[in-house]
Amino acid sequence: MKELSDYIKVLQENSDLPDKELGLVVASEEANVLLAPRADSVRQEHYGKDVYVRGLIEFTNYCRNNCYYCGIRAGNTQALRYRLTQEEILSCCAEGYDLGFRTFVLQGGEDLHFSDKDICSLVTGIKEKHPDCAVTLSVGEKERASYKAYFDAGADRYLLRHETACDTHYRMLHPESLSLANRKRCLWDLKEIGYQVGSGFMVGSPYQSTENLVADLRFLQELEPDMIGIGPFLSHKDTPFKNQANGSFTQSIRLVSILRLMFPYALIPATTALGTIHPQGREMGIKAGANVVMPNLSPLRVRKLYQLYDNKISTGEESAQCIADLKKRMEGIGYKVVSARGDVKR
Ligand code: SAH
């Protein structure tokens, strides 16, 4: 076995490749054309042509952390900070519900202004008004008891990317106060509590090697998350990584396909970062094996403020209000946006 196409066949049969061969596929620009149609057929076996949509509400850009890559890091004094009130969040959900959204994702920086009680009350508030909807939280690292409380309040899913599965690489992206060990502890806690768990990583983050990416895939095999979100690293002008090169679009697309082959059941979004780095990024992500998009449902006045990286898109197709355009664009490439909770099928 020495050909790229042989390695990809092994992946499609959902058998394992040794690290070295997996690394070759991860790094090979030629692999994309071979991977995408195979990933698409695996995706169609499990999810047909359906594209699930999630209404993303970025409810606070305050953050206590200082991740070197992130535009809303605590140390960025240039960022204009905002928080949404519970009423504002509920009105986003009401608007989203009318637009057909049946999952709401509450994402934010690690903002301790929102106590566990506040987060529980947000979750119960949404669930009371929209019992047929799923609530996804993405509010970072917490104690297990907090995760349990949110779950008991009705939260269904939790997104927490591991960012990178190598300790040494993790250290290069984060300050001392954060650790990969705690990140993983959070993910295992979330899983044990019963959440549908999402993890993932950035593609082309500074100092990332092919071995790092292989380790990311290995960690995901161990975790078996329900959702896997990836996107290219994109630099932000007011961070320590302002002069670092952006991640590669084609490698990000390639990894979407590899993820689909390795995790046939997974919910894989065509992320905002993919849509930011390339005008057809989301469509290409869907064609390469992704089956979820997460349009922005935050109030217009704050959209530009949740600036994780430069030029982050938040209007146009990215906007929940433009779901009609998104539907057309997805139909144009042969897929169908559905109004459903879109739980994982495993
Ligand atoms: N505080 C939450 C949400 C973080 S923002 C948490 O810790 O989970 C969501 C994701 O955006 C992060 O997990 C990270 O992978 C991604 N992100 C942050 N900065 C980025 C950048 N500069 N380029 C690309 N993705 C970035």
Coordinates of C-alpha atoms and ligand atoms in Angstrom, one line a residue:
M1 CA 0.0 0.0 0.0
K2 CA 1.7 3.2 -1.1
E3 CA -0.8 5.3 -3.0
L4 CA -2.8 8.2 -1.6
S5 CA -6.0 6.7 -3.0
D6 CA -5.3 3.5 -1.0
Y7 CA -4.9 5.4 2.2
I8 CA -8.2 7.3 1.6
K9 CA -10.0 4.0 0.8
V10 CA -8.9 2.7 4.2
L11 CA -10.3 5.8 5.8
Q12 CA -13.5 5.4 4.0
E13 CA -13.8 1.8 5.2
N14 CA -13.6 3.4 8.6
S15 CA -10.5 1.4 9.4
D16 CA -7.5 3.0 10.9
L17 CA -4.4 4.3 9.2
P18 CA -1.0 4.4 10.9
D19 CA 0.1 7.9 12.0
K20 CA 2.5 8.3 9.1
E21 CA 0.0 7.6 6.4
L22 CA -2.7 9.6 8.1
G23 CA -0.2 12.5 8.2
L24 CA 0.5 12.1 4.5
V25 CA -3.2 12.5 3.7
V26 CA -3.5 15.5 6.1
A27 CA -0.6 17.2 4.4
S28 CA -1.4 16.4 0.8
E29 CA -2.9 19.1 -1.4
E30 CA -3.7 16.4 -4.0
A31 CA -5.9 14.5 -1.5
N32 CA -8.8 17.0 -1.6
V33 CA -10.3 15.9 -4.9
L34 CA -10.1 12.2 -3.9
L35 CA -11.5 12.9 -0.4
A36 CA -14.4 15.2 -1.0
P37 CA -16.7 12.8 -3.1
R38 CA -16.0 10.0 -0.7
A39 CA -16.7 12.1 2.3
D40 CA -19.9 13.3 0.6
S41 CA -21.1 9.8 0.0
V42 CA -20.5 8.8 3.6
R43 CA -22.3 11.9 4.7
Q44 CA -25.3 11.1 2.5
E45 CA -25.4 7.5 3.9
H46 CA -25.9 8.9 7.4
Y47 CA -27.6 12.3 6.9
G48 CA -28.8 12.3 3.3
K49 CA -28.8 15.8 1.7
D50 CA -30.0 17.5 4.9
V51 CA -28.2 20.5 6.2
Y52 CA -28.9 21.4 9.9
V53 CA -28.9 25.0 10.9
R54 CA -28.1 26.4 14.4
G55 CA -28.9 29.9 15.5
L56 CA -25.7 31.3 17.0
I57 CA -26.1 33.8 19.8
E58 CA -22.8 35.4 20.8
F59 CA -24.1 36.7 24.1
T60 CA -21.0 38.1 25.7
N61 CA -17.5 39.1 24.5
Y62 CA -16.1 39.6 27.9
C63 CA -13.5 37.0 28.7
R64 CA -11.2 36.3 31.6
N65 CA -8.7 34.3 29.5
N66 CA -5.8 35.4 27.3
C67 CA -5.6 32.9 24.6
Y68 CA -2.9 34.2 22.2
Y69 CA -5.0 33.7 19.1
C70 CA -8.3 35.1 20.2
G71 CA -9.5 38.7 19.5
I72 CA -11.7 38.8 22.6
R73 CA -8.9 37.8 25.0
A74 CA -8.9 39.7 28.2
G75 CA -5.7 41.6 27.3
N76 CA -7.2 43.2 24.2
T77 CA -8.0 46.7 25.5
Q78 CA -9.1 47.7 22.0
A79 CA -12.1 45.4 22.1
L80 CA -15.5 47.1 22.8
R81 CA -17.2 44.8 25.3
Y82 CA -20.9 43.9 25.5
R83 CA -23.2 41.5 27.2
L84 CA -26.7 40.7 26.2
T85 CA -29.5 40.6 28.7
Q86 CA -31.7 37.6 29.2
E87 CA -34.6 39.5 27.5
E88 CA -32.4 40.2 24.5
I89 CA -31.3 36.6 24.3
L90 CA -34.9 35.3 24.5
S91 CA -35.9 37.8 21.8
C92 CA -33.1 36.5 19.5
C93 CA -34.5 33.0 20.1
A94 CA -38.1 34.0 19.3
E95 CA -36.9 35.6 16.1
G96 CA -34.8 32.5 15.3
Y97 CA -37.7 30.2 16.0
D98 CA -39.9 32.1 13.4
L99 CA -37.1 31.8 10.9
G100 CA -37.1 28.0 11.4
F101 CA -34.2 27.4 13.8
R102 CA -34.7 24.5 16.3
T103 CA -31.3 24.7 17.9
F104 CA -29.9 27.8 19.7
V105 CA -26.2 28.0 20.5
L106 CA -25.3 30.3 23.3
Q107 CA -21.6 31.1 22.9
G108 CA -19.5 33.6 24.8
G109 CA -16.2 34.4 26.4
E110 CA -15.6 33.1 29.9
D111 CA -17.5 35.9 31.5
L112 CA -18.0 35.3 35.2
H113 CA -20.6 38.1 35.3
F114 CA -23.0 35.3 34.2
S115 CA -23.2 33.1 37.3
D116 CA -24.2 29.4 37.0
K117 CA -27.7 30.5 38.2
D118 CA -27.9 33.0 35.3
I119 CA -26.9 30.4 32.7
C120 CA -29.4 27.9 34.1
S121 CA -32.1 30.6 34.0
L122 CA -31.2 31.3 30.4
V123 CA -31.5 27.7 29.5
T124 CA -34.8 27.2 31.3
G125 CA -36.1 30.4 29.8
I126 CA -35.4 29.2 26.3
K127 CA -36.7 25.7 27.0
E128 CA -40.0 27.0 28.4
K129 CA -40.7 29.1 25.4
H130 CA -39.3 26.6 22.8
P131 CA -39.6 23.0 24.3
D132 CA -39.1 21.6 20.8
C133 CA -35.7 23.2 20.5
A134 CA -32.2 22.1 21.5
V135 CA -30.0 24.4 23.5
T136 CA -26.3 24.2 23.0
L137 CA -23.9 26.0 25.4
S138 CA -20.3 27.1 24.5
V139 CA -19.1 29.1 27.5
G140 CA -15.7 27.5 28.1
E141 CA -14.1 25.7 31.0
K142 CA -16.2 25.2 34.1
E143 CA -16.4 22.9 37.1
R144 CA -18.2 19.7 36.7
A145 CA -20.9 20.8 39.1
S146 CA -21.6 23.8 36.9
Y147 CA -21.9 21.6 33.8
K148 CA -24.2 19.3 35.7
A149 CA -26.4 22.2 36.8
Y150 CA -26.7 23.5 33.2
F151 CA -27.6 20.0 32.0
D152 CA -30.2 19.6 34.7
A153 CA -31.6 23.0 33.7
G154 CA -32.2 21.5 30.2
A155 CA -29.0 22.2 28.1
D156 CA -28.7 19.5 25.5
R157 CA -25.3 20.0 23.9
Y158 CA -21.9 21.6 24.7
L159 CA -19.2 22.9 22.4
L160 CA -15.7 23.1 23.7
R161 CA -12.9 22.7 21.2
H162 CA -9.8 21.1 22.6
E163 CA -7.8 23.5 20.3
T164 CA -4.7 21.2 20.1
A165 CA -4.1 17.8 21.6
C166 CA -0.4 18.2 22.2
D167 CA 0.8 19.7 25.5
T168 CA 3.7 21.5 24.0
H169 CA 1.6 23.0 21.3
Y170 CA -1.1 23.9 23.7
R171 CA 1.5 25.9 25.7
M172 CA 2.4 27.9 22.6
L173 CA -1.2 29.0 22.1
H174 CA -2.3 29.6 25.7
P175 CA -0.9 31.3 28.8
E176 CA 0.2 29.4 31.9
S177 CA -3.2 29.6 33.6
L178 CA -4.7 27.3 31.0
S179 CA -3.9 23.6 30.5
L180 CA -4.8 20.9 28.0
A181 CA -5.3 18.6 31.0
N182 CA -8.1 20.8 32.3
R183 CA -9.6 21.2 28.8
K184 CA -9.7 17.4 28.5
R185 CA -11.1 17.1 32.0
C186 CA -14.0 19.4 31.0
L187 CA -14.7 17.3 27.8
W188 CA -14.8 14.0 29.7
D189 CA -17.0 15.6 32.4
L190 CA -19.4 16.9 29.8
K191 CA -19.6 13.5 28.2
E192 CA -20.2 11.6 31.4
I193 CA -22.9 14.1 32.4
G194 CA -24.8 13.2 29.2
Y195 CA -24.3 16.1 26.9
Q196 CA -24.0 15.8 23.1
V197 CA -20.4 17.0 23.1
G198 CA -18.6 19.0 20.4
S199 CA -14.9 19.4 20.2
G200 CA -12.4 20.5 17.5
F201 CA -9.4 22.5 16.7
M202 CA -8.0 25.3 14.5
V203 CA -6.2 24.4 11.3
G204 CA -2.9 26.1 10.7
S205 CA -2.7 27.7 14.1
P206 CA 0.8 29.1 14.8
Y207 CA 3.6 26.4 15.3
Q208 CA 1.2 23.6 14.3
S209 CA 2.8 20.6 12.7
T210 CA 1.3 17.7 10.7
E211 CA 2.0 15.5 13.8
N212 CA -0.1 17.9 15.9
L213 CA -3.0 17.5 13.5
V214 CA -2.7 13.7 13.6
A215 CA -2.7 13.9 17.4
D216 CA -5.9 16.0 17.2
L217 CA -7.5 13.3 15.1
R218 CA -6.3 10.6 17.6
F219 CA -7.7 12.6 20.5
L220 CA -11.1 12.8 18.8
Q221 CA -11.0 9.1 18.2
E222 CA -10.6 8.7 21.9
L223 CA -13.3 11.2 22.8
E224 CA -15.8 10.2 20.1
P225 CA -17.5 13.6 20.2
D226 CA -21.0 14.0 18.6
M227 CA -20.0 17.3 17.0
I228 CA -16.6 18.3 15.5
G229 CA -15.9 21.9 14.6
I230 CA -12.8 23.0 12.8
G231 CA -11.8 26.1 10.8
P232 CA -8.6 27.8 9.7
F233 CA -6.7 29.9 12.2
L234 CA -7.2 33.6 11.2
S235 CA -5.1 36.3 12.7
H236 CA -6.4 39.2 14.7
K237 CA -4.6 42.5 14.7
D238 CA -4.8 43.1 18.4
T239 CA -3.4 39.8 19.6
P240 CA 0.1 38.4 20.1
F241 CA -0.4 36.4 16.9
K242 CA -1.2 39.4 14.8
N243 CA 1.8 38.7 12.4
Q244 CA 1.1 35.0 12.1
A245 CA 0.0 33.6 8.8
N246 CA -3.6 32.4 8.4
G247 CA -4.4 28.7 8.2
S248 CA -4.9 27.1 4.8
F249 CA -8.4 27.0 3.3
T250 CA -7.7 23.8 1.3
Q251 CA -6.2 22.0 4.3
S252 CA -9.3 23.0 6.3
I253 CA -11.6 21.6 3.7
R254 CA -9.4 18.5 3.5
L255 CA -9.7 18.0 7.2
V256 CA -13.5 18.3 7.0
S257 CA -13.5 15.4 4.6
I258 CA -11.0 13.4 6.7
L259 CA -13.2 13.9 9.7
R260 CA -16.3 12.8 7.8
L261 CA -14.5 9.5 6.8
M262 CA -13.2 8.9 10.3
F263 CA -16.4 10.0 12.1
P264 CA -19.3 9.1 9.7
Y265 CA -22.0 9.8 12.4
A266 CA -20.7 13.2 13.4
L267 CA -22.3 16.6 13.1
I268 CA -19.7 18.7 11.3
P269 CA -20.3 22.4 10.7
A270 CA -19.0 24.4 7.8
T271 CA -17.8 27.1 10.2
T272 CA -17.8 30.8 10.1
A273 CA -14.0 30.8 9.8
L274 CA -14.3 28.7 6.6
G275 CA -16.9 31.3 5.3
T276 CA -14.6 34.1 6.2
I277 CA -11.4 32.9 4.5
H278 CA -13.3 32.0 1.2
P279 CA -16.5 33.5 -0.2
Q280 CA -17.8 29.9 -1.0
G281 CA -16.2 28.4 2.0
R282 CA -19.4 27.2 3.6
E283 CA -20.7 25.6 0.4
M284 CA -17.4 23.9 -0.2
G285 CA -17.4 22.7 3.4
I286 CA -20.8 21.1 2.9
K287 CA -19.7 19.5 -0.4
A288 CA -16.7 18.1 1.3
G289 CA -18.6 16.3 4.1
A290 CA -20.0 18.9 6.5
N291 CA -23.7 18.9 7.4
V292 CA -24.3 21.8 9.7
V293 CA -24.2 25.6 9.4
M294 CA -24.5 28.1 12.2
P295 CA -25.8 31.4 11.0
N296 CA -25.5 34.4 13.3
L297 CA -28.6 35.3 15.3
S298 CA -27.0 37.9 17.6
P299 CA -28.5 41.4 17.6
L300 CA -27.1 43.5 14.7
R301 CA -25.6 46.1 17.0
V302 CA -23.2 43.6 18.6
R303 CA -22.4 41.4 15.7
K304 CA -19.2 43.2 14.7
L305 CA -18.0 43.2 18.3
Y306 CA -17.6 39.4 18.6
Q307 CA -14.4 39.6 16.6
L308 CA -12.5 36.5 17.3
Y309 CA -10.3 37.2 14.2
D310 CA -10.1 40.0 11.6
N311 CA -12.9 40.4 9.1
K312 CA -15.1 37.8 10.7
I313 CA -18.3 37.6 8.6
S314 CA -21.6 38.3 10.4
T315 CA -24.0 39.6 7.7
G316 CA -25.0 38.2 4.3
E317 CA -25.4 34.4 4.1
E318 CA -23.8 34.3 7.6
S319 CA -26.8 36.1 9.1
A320 CA -29.8 34.1 10.4
Q321 CA -32.0 36.7 8.9
C322 CA -30.7 35.7 5.4
I323 CA -31.7 32.1 5.9
A324 CA -33.7 32.3 2.6
D325 CA -30.4 33.0 0.7
L326 CA -28.7 30.3 2.6
K327 CA -31.5 27.8 1.6
K328 CA -31.1 28.9 -2.0
R329 CA -27.4 28.5 -2.0
M330 CA -27.6 25.1 -0.4
E331 CA -30.2 24.0 -2.9
G332 CA -28.0 25.3 -5.7
I333 CA -25.4 22.8 -4.7
G334 CA -27.9 19.9 -4.2
Y335 CA -28.5 20.1 -0.4
K336 CA -31.5 21.0 1.7
V337 CA -31.7 23.2 4.8
V338 CA -34.1 21.5 7.2
S339 CA -36.0 23.0 10.2
A340 CA -35.2 20.3 12.8
R341 CA -33.3 19.9 16.1
G342 CA -30.8 17.9 14.1
D343 CA -29.5 15.6 16.8
V344 CA -26.6 13.3 16.2
K345 CA -27.4 9.9 14.6
R346 CA -25.2 7.2 16.1
Ligands
SAH1 N1 -15.0 30.7 25.3 C1 -15.6 29.7 24.5 C2 -15.8 30.1 23.1 C3 -14.6 30.4 22.3 S1 -14.8 31.0 20.7 C4 -14.7 28.4 24.6 O1 -13.6 28.5 25.2 O2 -15.1 27.4 24.1 C5 -15.0 29.6 19.7 C6 -13.8 29.1 19.0 O3 -13.3 30.0 18.1 C7 -12.6 28.7 19.8 O4 -12.8 27.4 20.4 C8 -11.5 28.8 18.8 O5 -11.2 27.5 18.2 C9 -12.0 29.6 17.7 N2 -11.2 30.8 17.5 C10 -10.8 31.7 18.4 N3 -9.9 32.6 17.9 C11 -9.7 32.2 16.6 C12 -8.9 32.7 15.5 N4 -8.1 33.8 15.7 N5 -9.0 32.1 14.3 C13 -9.8 31.0 14.2 N6 -10.6 30.5 15.1 C14 -10.5 31.1 16.3

